[in-house]
Amino acid sequence: NTMMGQGVSGIMKTAARHYLNNKPGRKFLTETLPHIKRSADLREKNEAEGTHIPVFIIASVASQCNLYC
């Protein structure tokens, strides 16, 4: 979970570099960052309680399940 969290952090740092130079980008960041922080806090709390919440959910558009559980 730490590694995925670092991935989200890296994505947001990259977004910040690109968006800070324009007004719509700054608006996007100021609206998005609190949600990302809240999600990270919730994941951390749940992880401490023994429930793993993935950072990313990958959806497949296949008509049948392609997992081999």
Short mmCIF file of C-alpha atoms in Angstrom, two decimals:
data_model
loop_
_atom_site.label_atom_id
_atom_site.label_comp_id
_atom_site.label_asym_id
_atom_site.label_seq_id
_atom_site.Cartn_x
_atom_site.Cartn_y
_atom_site.Cartn_z
CA ASN A 1 0.00 0.00 0.00
CA THR A 2 2.91 2.34 0.70
CA MET A 3 4.28 1.83 -2.78
CA MET A 4 0.92 2.62 -4.39
CA GLY A 5 0.53 5.66 -2.16
CA GLN A 6 3.90 6.88 -3.36
CA GLY A 7 2.64 6.36 -6.91
CA VAL A 8 -0.33 8.63 -6.26
CA SER A 9 1.99 11.19 -4.71
CA GLY A 10 4.22 11.07 -7.78
CA ILE A 11 1.23 11.54 -10.10
CA MET A 12 0.07 14.57 -8.14
CA LYS A 13 3.56 16.11 -8.11
CA THR A 14 3.72 15.74 -11.89
CA ALA A 15 0.23 17.23 -12.24
CA ALA A 16 1.25 20.14 -10.02
CA ARG A 17 4.24 20.93 -12.23
CA HIS A 18 1.98 21.08 -15.27
CA TYR A 19 -1.06 22.78 -13.75
CA LEU A 20 0.41 25.45 -11.49
CA ASN A 21 1.10 27.78 -14.38
CA ASN A 22 -2.52 28.23 -15.42
CA LYS A 23 -5.65 29.29 -13.59
CA PRO A 24 -7.89 26.32 -14.51
CA GLY A 25 -5.08 23.96 -13.50
CA ARG A 26 -4.70 25.61 -10.10
CA LYS A 27 -8.46 25.37 -9.60
CA PHE A 28 -8.34 21.67 -10.45
CA LEU A 29 -5.52 21.07 -7.97
CA THR A 30 -7.13 23.02 -5.14
CA GLU A 31 -10.36 21.06 -5.62
CA THR A 32 -8.71 17.67 -6.06
CA LEU A 33 -5.92 17.63 -3.45
CA PRO A 34 -8.22 17.67 -0.38
CA HIS A 35 -10.08 14.63 -1.76
CA ILE A 36 -6.85 12.76 -2.38
CA LYS A 37 -5.64 13.56 1.15
CA ARG A 38 -8.95 12.42 2.63
CA SER A 39 -8.80 9.17 0.64
CA ALA A 40 -5.23 8.52 1.78
CA ASP A 41 -6.21 9.13 5.40
CA LEU A 42 -9.16 6.74 5.10
CA ARG A 43 -6.99 4.04 3.48
CA GLU A 44 -4.40 4.42 6.24
CA LYS A 45 -7.07 4.18 8.97
CA ASN A 46 -8.61 1.09 7.39
CA GLU A 47 -5.21 -0.51 6.88
CA ALA A 48 -4.45 -0.01 10.60
CA GLU A 49 -7.75 -1.77 11.36
CA GLY A 50 -6.83 -4.70 9.10
CA THR A 51 -8.80 -3.82 5.97
CA HIS A 52 -6.81 -3.26 2.79
CA ILE A 53 -8.29 -0.68 0.42
CA PRO A 54 -6.50 -0.54 -2.94
CA VAL A 55 -5.30 2.83 -4.20
CA PHE A 56 -6.22 1.99 -7.79
CA ILE A 57 -9.03 -0.24 -8.97
CA ILE A 58 -8.43 -1.73 -12.38
CA ALA A 59 -11.57 -2.47 -14.36
CA SER A 60 -11.70 -4.85 -17.26
CA VAL A 61 -14.20 -4.41 -20.07
CA ALA A 62 -14.07 -8.09 -20.98
CA SER A 63 -17.40 -9.89 -21.26
CA GLN A 64 -16.15 -12.68 -19.00
CA CYS A 65 -13.97 -12.72 -15.93
CA ASN A 66 -10.33 -13.16 -16.93
CA LEU A 67 -9.00 -13.75 -13.42
CA TYR A 68 -7.74 -17.15 -12.38
CA CYS A 69 -8.58 -17.17 -8.67
#
